[in-house]
Coordinates of C-alpha atoms in Angstrom, one line a residue:
X1 CA 140.8 64.8 95.0
X2 CA 138.1 66.3 92.8
X3 CA 138.8 66.9 89.2
X4 CA 136.7 68.5 86.4
X5 CA 135.0 65.2 85.5
X6 CA 134.0 64.4 89.0
X7 CA 132.7 68.0 89.4
X8 CA 130.4 67.6 86.5
X9 CA 129.0 64.4 88.1
X10 CA 128.5 66.2 91.5
X11 CA 126.8 69.1 89.8
X12 CA 124.2 66.7 88.2
X13 CA 123.8 64.7 91.4
X14 CA 123.7 67.8 93.5
X15 CA 121.0 69.5 91.4
X16 CA 118.7 66.5 92.0
X17 CA 119.7 66.2 95.6
X18 CA 119.2 69.8 96.4
X19 CA 115.6 69.7 95.4
X20 CA 115.0 67.0 98.0
X21 CA 117.0 68.8 100.8
X22 CA 115.5 68.4 104.2
X23 CA 115.8 72.0 105.4
X24 CA 114.7 74.2 102.5
X25 CA 113.0 77.6 103.1
X26 CA 111.3 78.7 106.3
X27 CA 110.8 76.2 109.1
X28 CA 107.3 74.8 109.6
X29 CA 105.7 75.5 106.2
X30 CA 103.2 72.8 105.3
X31 CA 103.6 71.0 102.0
X32 CA 101.2 71.9 99.2
X33 CA 98.8 69.2 97.9
X34 CA 100.5 66.8 95.5
X35 CA 98.2 67.7 92.6
X36 CA 99.1 71.4 92.9
X37 CA 102.8 70.9 93.4
X38 CA 105.2 72.9 91.2
X39 CA 108.9 72.2 90.7
X40 CA 110.7 73.3 93.8
X41 CA 113.5 75.8 93.5
X42 CA 117.0 74.8 94.6
X43 CA 117.9 76.1 98.1
X44 CA 119.5 79.6 98.1
X45 CA 122.8 80.4 99.8
X46 CA 124.1 83.9 100.6
X47 CA 127.9 83.8 100.7
X48 CA 129.1 86.8 102.7
X49 CA 132.5 87.7 101.3
X50 CA 134.1 87.2 97.9
X51 CA 137.7 86.3 98.7
X52 CA 139.2 82.9 98.3
X53 CA 136.9 81.4 100.9
X54 CA 133.8 82.9 99.5
X55 CA 134.5 82.0 95.9
X56 CA 135.5 78.5 96.9
X57 CA 132.2 78.1 98.8
X58 CA 130.3 79.5 95.8
X59 CA 132.1 77.1 93.4
X60 CA 131.4 74.0 95.4
X61 CA 127.7 74.9 96.1
X62 CA 127.0 75.9 92.5
X63 CA 128.4 72.6 91.3
X64 CA 125.9 70.9 93.6
X65 CA 122.9 72.8 92.3
X66 CA 122.4 75.5 94.9
X67 CA 121.4 79.0 94.0
X68 CA 124.3 81.2 95.2
X69 CA 124.7 84.9 95.6
X70 CA 128.1 86.3 96.7
X71 CA 128.1 89.7 98.6
X72 CA 131.5 91.4 98.5
X73 CA 132.1 94.9 99.8
X74 CA 135.1 95.8 97.6
X75 CA 136.5 93.5 94.9
X76 CA 136.2 89.8 94.1
X77 CA 139.3 87.9 95.1
X78 CA 139.8 89.7 98.4
X79 CA 143.4 89.9 99.6
X80 CA 144.4 87.5 96.8
X81 CA 143.4 89.8 94.0
X82 CA 145.6 92.0 91.8
X83 CA 144.5 95.5 91.0
X84 CA 145.2 98.4 88.6
X85 CA 147.4 101.3 89.5
X86 CA 145.1 104.3 88.9
X87 CA 145.9 106.5 85.9
X88 CA 148.9 104.4 84.9
X89 CA 147.8 103.2 81.5
X90 CA 149.1 104.9 78.4
X91 CA 149.0 104.3 74.6
X92 CA 146.4 101.6 74.7
X93 CA 148.3 99.5 77.3
X94 CA 146.9 98.0 80.4
X95 CA 147.3 99.7 83.8
X96 CA 150.3 98.7 85.8
X97 CA 149.4 95.6 87.9
X98 CA 149.5 96.0 91.7
X99 CA 148.5 93.7 94.6
X100 CA 148.0 93.4 98.3
X101 CA 151.0 91.1 98.3
X102 CA 152.6 88.7 96.0
X103 CA 151.0 85.3 95.6
X104 CA 152.8 82.2 96.8
X105 CA 151.3 78.7 96.2
X106 CA 153.7 76.1 97.5
X107 CA 153.5 72.4 96.7
X108 CA 152.2 71.6 100.2
X109 CA 148.8 72.9 99.1
X110 CA 146.4 70.4 97.7
X111 CA 142.9 71.8 98.1
X112 CA 143.5 75.1 96.4
X113 CA 145.3 73.5 93.4
X114 CA 142.3 71.1 93.0
X115 CA 140.0 74.1 92.7
X116 CA 142.4 75.8 90.2
X117 CA 142.4 72.7 88.0
X118 CA 138.6 73.0 87.8
X119 CA 138.7 76.6 86.5
X120 CA 138.9 76.7 82.7
X121 CA 141.6 78.7 81.1
X122 CA 142.1 78.9 77.3
X123 CA 144.9 76.6 76.2
X124 CA 145.4 74.9 79.6
X125 CA 144.1 71.3 80.0
X126 CA 144.6 71.7 83.7
X127 CA 142.8 75.1 83.9
X128 CA 144.3 78.0 85.8
X129 CA 146.5 75.5 87.7
X130 CA 148.5 75.4 84.4
X131 CA 149.4 79.0 85.1
X132 CA 151.6 78.1 88.0
X133 CA 155.3 78.3 87.5
X134 CA 158.2 77.4 89.8
X135 CA 161.0 79.9 90.6
X136 CA 164.4 78.2 90.3
X137 CA 165.8 79.5 93.6
X138 CA 165.3 81.6 96.7
X139 CA 167.7 83.5 98.9
X140 CA 168.3 84.9 102.4
X141 CA 169.5 88.4 101.5
X142 CA 171.9 89.5 104.1
X143 CA 172.8 93.1 104.9
X144 CA 176.6 93.7 104.7
X145 CA 177.3 90.1 103.8
X146 CA 177.0 87.8 100.8
X147 CA 173.5 86.6 100.3
X148 CA 172.6 82.9 100.8
X149 CA 171.2 81.6 97.5
X150 CA 169.3 78.3 97.7
X151 CA 168.4 76.3 94.6
X152 CA 165.0 74.7 94.5
X153 CA 165.5 71.4 92.7
X154 CA 162.5 69.5 91.3
X155 CA 162.1 66.9 88.5
X156 CA 162.1 68.7 85.2
X157 CA 163.0 72.0 86.9
X158 CA 165.4 74.2 85.0
X159 CA 168.1 75.5 87.4
X160 CA 168.9 79.2 87.4
X161 CA 171.7 80.1 85.0
X162 CA 174.6 81.6 87.0
X163 CA 177.7 83.5 85.9
X164 CA 181.1 82.8 87.5
X165 CA 180.6 85.9 89.7
X166 CA 177.2 84.7 90.8
X167 CA 178.6 81.2 91.5
X168 CA 181.4 82.8 93.6
X169 CA 178.9 84.9 95.5
X170 CA 176.6 81.9 96.1
X171 CA 179.4 79.8 97.5
X172 CA 180.7 82.6 99.6
X173 CA 177.2 83.2 101.0
X174 CA 176.9 79.5 101.8
X175 CA 180.3 79.3 103.5
X176 CA 179.7 82.5 105.4
X177 CA 176.3 81.3 106.7
X178 CA 177.7 77.9 107.6
X179 CA 180.5 79.5 109.5
X180 CA 178.4 82.0 111.3
X181 CA 176.0 79.4 112.8
X182 CA 178.1 77.3 115.1
X183 CA 178.0 73.6 114.4
X184 CA 176.5 72.7 117.8
X185 CA 173.7 75.3 117.3
X186 CA 172.9 73.8 113.9
X187 CA 172.8 70.3 115.5
X188 CA 170.6 71.6 118.2
X189 CA 168.1 73.0 115.7
X190 CA 168.0 69.7 113.9
X191 CA 167.4 67.9 117.3
X192 CA 164.5 70.3 118.1
X193 CA 162.9 69.7 114.7
X194 CA 163.1 66.0 115.2
X195 CA 161.4 66.4 118.6
X196 CA 158.5 68.0 116.9
X197 CA 158.4 65.5 114.0
X198 CA 158.1 62.6 116.4
X199 CA 155.6 64.3 118.8
X200 CA 152.1 63.0 119.0
X201 CA 149.1 65.2 118.2
X202 CA 148.2 65.5 121.8
X203 CA 151.7 67.0 122.6
X204 CA 151.5 69.2 119.6
X205 CA 148.1 70.5 120.4
X206 CA 148.8 71.1 124.0
X207 CA 152.5 71.6 124.9
X208 CA 153.8 72.9 121.6
X209 CA 150.7 75.0 120.9
X210 CA 151.4 76.8 124.2
X211 CA 155.2 77.1 123.6
X212 CA 156.6 80.1 121.7
X213 CA 158.8 79.2 118.8
X214 CA 161.6 81.3 120.2
X215 CA 161.4 79.4 123.5
X216 CA 161.2 76.0 121.8
X217 CA 164.4 76.8 119.9
X218 CA 166.1 78.2 123.0
X219 CA 166.9 81.2 120.7
X220 CA 167.7 83.6 123.5
X221 CA 171.0 81.8 124.3
X222 CA 172.0 81.3 120.7
X223 CA 174.1 83.3 118.1
X224 CA 172.7 86.3 116.2
X225 CA 172.5 84.3 112.9
X226 CA 170.7 81.4 114.6
X227 CA 168.2 83.9 115.8
X228 CA 167.8 85.8 112.6
X229 CA 167.7 82.8 110.2
X230 CA 166.2 79.9 112.2
X231 CA 164.0 81.7 114.7
X232 CA 162.9 85.1 113.2
X233 CA 163.5 84.4 109.5
X234 CA 161.2 81.3 109.5
X235 CA 158.3 83.2 111.2
X236 CA 158.2 86.9 110.8
X237 CA 159.2 87.0 107.1
X238 CA 156.9 84.1 106.1
X239 CA 153.8 84.2 108.3
X240 CA 154.1 87.8 109.7
X241 CA 154.2 86.6 113.3
X242 CA 156.8 87.2 116.0
X243 CA 159.0 84.3 116.9
X244 CA 158.8 85.4 120.6
X245 CA 155.0 84.9 120.4
X246 CA 154.3 82.4 117.6
X247 CA 152.9 79.0 118.4
X248 CA 155.5 76.2 117.9
X249 CA 152.7 74.0 116.6
X250 CA 151.9 76.5 113.8
X251 CA 155.5 77.2 112.8
X252 CA 156.9 73.7 113.0
X253 CA 153.8 72.1 111.2
X254 CA 154.6 74.5 108.3
X255 CA 158.3 73.6 108.3
X256 CA 157.4 69.9 108.5
X257 CA 155.2 70.2 105.4
X258 CA 157.9 72.2 103.5
X259 CA 160.6 69.7 104.5
X260 CA 158.7 66.7 103.0
X261 CA 157.6 68.8 100.0
X262 CA 161.3 69.4 99.3
X263 CA 161.8 65.6 99.5
X264 CA 159.0 65.1 97.0
X265 CA 156.7 63.5 99.6
X266 CA 153.0 64.2 99.5
X267 CA 153.5 67.2 97.2
X268 CA 151.2 68.7 94.6
X269 CA 154.2 70.3 93.0
X270 CA 157.5 72.2 93.6
X271 CA 158.3 73.9 96.8
X272 CA 157.7 77.4 95.5
X273 CA 155.1 78.3 92.8
X274 CA 153.8 81.6 91.6
X275 CA 151.4 82.7 88.8
X276 CA 152.7 83.5 85.4
X277 CA 150.5 86.5 85.0
X278 CA 149.0 89.1 87.4
X279 CA 146.7 87.3 89.7
X280 CA 143.4 88.5 88.2
X281 CA 144.5 87.7 84.7
X282 CA 145.8 84.2 85.6
X283 CA 143.2 83.2 88.1
X284 CA 140.5 85.5 89.7
X285 CA 138.9 86.8 86.5
X286 CA 138.6 83.3 84.9
X287 CA 137.2 82.0 88.2
X288 CA 134.5 84.6 88.4
X289 CA 133.6 84.0 84.7
X290 CA 133.3 80.2 85.4
X291 CA 131.2 80.7 88.5
X292 CA 128.9 83.1 86.6
X293 CA 128.5 80.3 84.0
X294 CA 127.3 78.0 86.8
X295 CA 124.7 80.5 87.8
X296 CA 126.4 82.3 90.7
X297 CA 125.3 85.9 91.1
X298 CA 127.7 88.6 92.4
X299 CA 126.8 91.7 94.4
X300 CA 130.0 93.7 94.5
X301 CA 130.0 96.9 96.5
X302 CA 127.6 95.4 99.0
X303 CA 128.8 95.6 102.6
X304 CA 127.5 93.2 105.3
X305 CA 126.6 95.0 108.4
X306 CA 124.7 92.6 110.6
X307 CA 123.8 88.9 110.6
X308 CA 120.4 88.8 112.3
X309 CA 119.6 85.8 114.6
X310 CA 116.0 84.9 114.9
X311 CA 115.9 83.4 118.5
X312 CA 112.3 82.2 118.1
X313 CA 113.2 80.1 115.0
X314 CA 116.7 79.3 116.2
X315 CA 118.3 80.3 112.9
X316 CA 119.5 83.2 110.9
X317 CA 116.6 85.2 109.6
X318 CA 118.3 87.8 107.5
X319 CA 121.4 89.8 106.9
X320 CA 121.5 93.6 106.9
X321 CA 123.7 95.0 104.1
X322 CA 124.5 98.4 102.5
X323 CA 124.3 98.5 98.7
X324 CA 126.8 100.5 96.6
X325 CA 124.7 103.7 97.1
X326 CA 124.8 103.3 100.9
X327 CA 121.2 102.2 101.2
X328 CA 120.6 99.7 103.9
X329 CA 118.9 96.6 102.7
X330 CA 117.8 93.2 104.0
X331 CA 119.0 90.0 102.4
X332 CA 117.3 86.6 103.0
X333 CA 118.3 83.1 101.9
X334 CA 117.9 79.6 103.1
X335 CA 121.5 79.3 104.2
X336 CA 124.3 81.7 105.0
X337 CA 128.1 81.2 104.7
X338 CA 130.1 83.9 106.4
X339 CA 133.3 84.0 104.4
X340 CA 134.8 87.3 105.5
X341 CA 138.2 87.7 107.3
X342 CA 137.7 87.3 111.0
X343 CA 138.3 90.9 111.9
X344 CA 135.4 91.9 109.6
X345 CA 133.1 88.9 110.2
X346 CA 133.0 89.2 114.0
X347 CA 131.8 92.8 113.7
X348 CA 128.6 91.5 112.0
X349 CA 127.8 88.9 114.8
X350 CA 125.2 90.2 117.2
X351 CA 125.1 89.4 120.9
X352 CA 122.2 87.1 120.3
X353 CA 124.1 85.2 117.6
X354 CA 127.2 84.9 119.8
X355 CA 125.1 83.6 122.6
X356 CA 123.6 80.9 120.3
X357 CA 127.1 79.6 119.6
X358 CA 129.9 80.3 122.1
X359 CA 132.6 79.5 119.6
X360 CA 131.8 82.8 117.8
X361 CA 132.7 84.7 121.0
X362 CA 136.0 82.9 121.2
X363 CA 136.9 84.4 117.8
X364 CA 137.4 87.7 119.6
X365 CA 140.6 86.3 121.0
X366 CA 142.1 85.7 117.5
X367 CA 144.7 88.2 116.6
X368 CA 145.7 90.0 113.4
X369 CA 148.7 92.0 112.4
X370 CA 149.9 94.0 109.4
X371 CA 151.5 92.3 106.4
X372 CA 151.1 94.6 103.4
X373 CA 152.6 94.8 99.9
X374 CA 154.2 97.6 98.0
X375 CA 155.3 97.4 94.4
X376 CA 158.3 99.2 92.8
X377 CA 158.1 99.7 89.0
X378 CA 161.5 99.7 87.3
X379 CA 162.8 101.1 84.0
X380 CA 165.7 98.7 84.1
X381 CA 165.7 95.0 84.9
X382 CA 167.5 94.6 88.2
X383 CA 169.9 91.6 88.3
X384 CA 168.3 89.9 91.3
X385 CA 167.7 86.2 91.7
X386 CA 165.1 84.1 89.9
X387 CA 162.8 83.7 92.9
X388 CA 161.9 85.1 96.3
X389 CA 164.4 87.0 98.4
X390 CA 164.0 87.1 102.2
X391 CA 165.7 90.2 103.6
X392 CA 166.2 88.7 107.0
X393 CA 168.3 91.5 108.4
X394 CA 165.9 94.3 107.3
X395 CA 164.1 96.0 110.2
X396 CA 160.8 95.8 108.5
X397 CA 161.2 92.0 107.6
X398 CA 160.9 92.5 103.8
X399 CA 160.4 89.7 101.3
X400 CA 160.5 90.4 97.6
X401 CA 160.3 88.9 94.1
X402 CA 160.8 90.3 90.6
X403 CA 157.6 89.4 88.7
X404 CA 158.1 90.2 85.0
X405 CA 160.7 87.4 84.5
X406 CA 158.0 85.0 85.6
X407 CA 155.4 86.3 83.2
X408 CA 156.6 85.0 79.8
X409 CA 153.3 85.7 78.1
X410 CA 153.7 89.4 78.7
X411 CA 156.1 92.0 77.4
X412 CA 155.9 94.3 80.4
X413 CA 156.8 97.5 78.6
X414 CA 154.6 96.7 75.6
X415 CA 151.6 95.6 77.7
X416 CA 151.5 97.7 80.8
X417 CA 151.9 101.3 81.9
X418 CA 153.4 104.0 79.8
X419 CA 156.0 101.9 78.0
X420 CA 158.9 102.8 80.2
X421 CA 158.4 100.2 82.9
X422 CA 160.1 96.8 82.3
X423 CA 159.6 95.1 85.7
X424 CA 157.8 95.1 88.9
X425 CA 159.6 94.4 92.2
X426 CA 156.8 93.2 94.6
X427 CA 157.6 93.5 98.3
X428 CA 155.8 92.4 101.4
X429 CA 156.3 94.4 104.6
X430 CA 155.9 92.1 107.6
X431 CA 157.1 94.3 110.5
X432 CA 155.2 97.7 111.0
X433 CA 156.2 98.4 114.6
X434 CA 160.0 98.6 114.4
X435 CA 162.0 101.7 113.5
X436 CA 163.6 101.8 110.1
X437 CA 167.0 102.9 108.9
X438 CA 166.1 106.1 107.0
X439 CA 163.8 108.0 109.3
X440 CA 164.1 106.1 112.6
X441 CA 160.4 105.7 112.6
X442 CA 158.1 102.7 112.5
X443 CA 156.2 102.0 109.3
X444 CA 152.9 103.1 110.9
X445 CA 154.5 106.4 111.9
X446 CA 155.7 107.1 108.4
X447 CA 153.7 108.7 105.7
X448 CA 153.0 106.7 102.5
X449 CA 155.9 108.4 100.7
X450 CA 158.2 107.8 103.7
X451 CA 157.2 104.1 103.8
X452 CA 158.1 103.8 100.1
X453 CA 161.5 105.5 100.6
X454 CA 162.3 103.5 103.7
X455 CA 161.5 100.2 102.0
X456 CA 163.6 101.2 99.0
X457 CA 166.5 102.0 101.4
X458 CA 166.2 98.7 103.2
X459 CA 166.1 96.8 99.9
X460 CA 169.3 98.6 98.7
X461 CA 170.9 97.8 102.1
X462 CA 170.2 94.2 101.5
X463 CA 171.1 94.0 97.8
X464 CA 173.7 96.7 97.1
X465 CA 176.0 95.7 99.9
X466 CA 178.6 93.5 98.3
X467 CA 180.2 95.7 95.7
X468 CA 177.3 95.6 93.1
X469 CA 174.6 98.2 92.5
X470 CA 171.7 95.9 92.0
X471 CA 169.0 98.5 92.6
X472 CA 169.5 101.9 91.0
X473 CA 167.7 105.0 92.1
X474 CA 167.6 106.2 88.5
X475 CA 165.7 103.0 87.5
X476 CA 162.8 103.6 89.9
X477 CA 159.8 104.7 87.9
X478 CA 157.1 104.7 90.5
X479 CA 155.7 102.8 93.4
X480 CA 152.2 101.6 94.7
X481 CA 151.3 100.9 98.3
X482 CA 148.2 98.8 99.1
X483 CA 145.2 101.2 99.4
X484 CA 143.9 99.1 102.3
X485 CA 146.4 101.0 104.5
X486 CA 145.2 104.4 105.5
X487 CA 146.1 107.1 108.0
X488 CA 149.9 106.4 107.9
X489 CA 151.8 109.1 109.8
X490 CA 148.8 109.9 112.0
X491 CA 148.0 108.7 115.5
X492 CA 145.4 106.3 114.1
X493 CA 146.7 104.3 111.1
X494 CA 144.3 101.6 109.8
X495 CA 144.6 98.5 107.7
X496 CA 141.6 97.0 106.0
X497 CA 143.5 93.9 105.0
X498 CA 145.2 92.5 108.1
X499 CA 146.6 89.0 108.4
X500 CA 145.7 86.5 111.0
X501 CA 148.7 85.7 113.2
X502 CA 149.3 82.7 115.5
X503 CA 150.4 83.5 119.0
X504 CA 150.4 80.6 121.5
X505 CA 146.9 79.3 122.2
X506 CA 145.4 80.4 118.9
X507 CA 144.5 76.9 117.9
X508 CA 142.1 76.5 120.7
X509 CA 140.1 79.6 119.7
X510 CA 139.6 78.7 116.1
X511 CA 135.9 77.9 115.3
X512 CA 134.6 75.0 113.3
X513 CA 132.9 75.6 109.9
X514 CA 129.6 74.2 111.3
X515 CA 128.0 76.4 113.9
X516 CA 125.2 75.6 116.3
X517 CA 122.9 77.7 114.1
X518 CA 121.5 75.2 111.6
X519 CA 121.6 77.6 108.6
X520 CA 124.9 79.4 109.4
X521 CA 128.4 78.3 108.4
X522 CA 131.9 79.8 108.6
X523 CA 134.6 79.9 106.0
X524 CA 138.0 81.7 106.2
X525 CA 141.6 81.1 107.1
X526 CA 140.7 81.5 110.8
X527 CA 138.5 78.4 110.8
X528 CA 139.9 75.2 112.2
X529 CA 141.4 73.2 109.3
X530 CA 144.5 71.0 109.0
X531 CA 146.8 73.7 107.9
X532 CA 147.1 75.9 110.9
X533 CA 148.2 79.1 109.1
X534 CA 146.6 82.2 107.5
X535 CA 146.8 80.9 103.9
X536 CA 144.7 80.7 100.7
X537 CA 144.8 76.9 101.2
X538 CA 143.3 77.3 104.7
X539 CA 140.6 79.5 103.3
X540 CA 139.8 77.0 100.5
X541 CA 139.8 74.0 102.9
X542 CA 137.5 75.8 105.3
X543 CA 135.0 76.6 102.6
X544 CA 134.9 73.0 101.6
X545 CA 134.2 72.1 105.2
X546 CA 131.5 74.7 105.4
X547 CA 129.8 73.3 102.2
X548 CA 130.1 69.7 103.6
X549 CA 128.4 70.9 106.8
X550 CA 125.6 72.5 104.9
X551 CA 125.1 69.3 102.9
X552 CA 124.9 67.3 106.1
X553 CA 122.4 69.7 107.6
X554 CA 120.1 69.6 104.6
X555 CA 120.4 65.8 104.2
X556 CA 121.7 66.3 100.7
X557 CA 122.9 63.2 98.8
X558 CA 125.4 65.2 96.7
X559 CA 129.0 64.2 96.9
X560 CA 130.9 65.8 99.7
X561 CA 133.9 68.1 99.0
X562 CA 137.3 66.4 99.2
X563 CA 139.3 68.0 102.0
X564 CA 142.9 66.8 101.8
X565 CA 145.0 67.2 104.9
X566 CA 148.7 67.9 105.0
X567 CA 151.0 65.0 104.3
X568 CA 151.8 62.8 107.3
X569 CA 154.8 60.5 106.7
X570 CA 153.7 57.0 107.6
X571 CA 157.2 56.0 108.8
X572 CA 156.9 58.4 111.7
X573 CA 153.6 57.1 113.0
X574 CA 155.2 54.4 115.2
X575 CA 157.4 57.0 116.9
X576 CA 154.3 59.2 117.4
X577 CA 152.4 56.4 119.0
X578 CA 155.3 55.8 121.4
X579 CA 155.3 59.5 122.2
X580 CA 151.6 59.4 122.9
X581 CA 152.2 56.9 125.6
X582 CA 155.0 59.0 127.1
X583 CA 152.8 62.1 126.9
X584 CA 150.0 60.4 128.8
X585 CA 152.6 59.3 131.4
X586 CA 153.8 62.9 131.8
X587 CA 157.1 62.2 130.2
X588 CA 158.9 64.3 127.6
X589 CA 159.5 63.3 124.0
X590 CA 162.2 60.6 123.9
X591 CA 164.4 62.8 121.7
X592 CA 163.8 65.9 123.9
X593 CA 167.1 66.6 125.7
X594 CA 166.1 70.0 126.8

């Protein structure tokens, strides 16, 4: 895994290697006479998109001596960024921090944490990675029942401090949940999970990729709590995909990684990690500053309209963009990395470009859905848990976390807003097409104000249901809904920041980072990488693969980016080899009892 020291070495080696790259500039130009030769410029790369994938690609390329320009239509950091609530700053304070959705950087990630370690941050020997903190617990917040609180143990991890009442509630929630899922159903779930753990890659990529998670778990014939916790709760609330449609390969691969992370196997850190400051303060702004110091140029407010394929040359000739004033311009570079989300990237691919590489056309089959954040600013600290809460009974599949308690370097009231706000409850809405409890309308049918009121009502239903008033109406100062959502309450609602989802068969439509066009590469969480999920880790890993493909195409001798796969427990490899034989013979997994 790359670290700061190795990155400095690759930067020096890459600068030298880049000047000798085999595919620099236009094809077919004759070399100038040796006596008239001047120092050749390093190859140029246009990175189209400034989210996690684009910034990662820029980082890796700049360290290897390439001249990089990033074109971003809106704001650097993409969906990972935080943002200011307009007109919320008073008395010299910062604006209230808002975001598309709360950041979650689990210990199963390895590539993204490696990048974070290489971004300098004052006082942190491990860079911005040192800004990661681990919540002590999580919960399944039940409506009308005691919540299930789950501690998240880890070496050196300080457990949450609980009062006697909280201990009573935690034990009651555990016993209630254990009683509500029949023992034979719990055993069946464990059996199904073991089937997947011992399945060979061929069975995973074929049979389980084409099997919905709901069907794999036989959820239709199980109890309500089995369905809500083990089927729906592990898909809709985490990856914004429906259990009835989600690929078993995608869901179970994620659960496998989390299970071994919890056991301390192959983990970069604790199971659950968040940033100890708003995302831009803790990560994105230091990253941009570091990349600028490496020579990366940023064009923010520039919208990519078309990637132009030169059929005669067999390569990308230019990219049409609009500058911040709306003037159409032409951008040229030696190489191009498309690092936009798939729903935006595929709009820029012309018919000629798609014909040159059929995998681009297959991207049209990839699906996106809505998973959007809303923040509630509170004048009193709500007595919620020290971590993420999964409101599994909420119609809109809400997940939430109180942020101020995890930001020790900030006094929220002193540093943000008008001095009255002491905390931010950040909520993700994963289900936008199911009626709510307040208006009986879907989230898309509600106005922005109705969405806020409905979410607040569902949160209160989940938290204020066991004799305690956890969330008080009088403590609600204000709210902020992601501005990427527009047209709510009209026949045509839109969302500029949709999330890639994973219905069955998705795996087979994911493109590779290297395309058939020699100077065009793909980066983004839709690109085929080891973590089959719409994640910042997937975006980071895909950008590393794109850079490696570019280095291969140019014949560069610069060190390749490390791309670390998900942990694979070696003790299961023998069982997987046995399953491979059974699969090729047309037999089910040995543990699959149906």
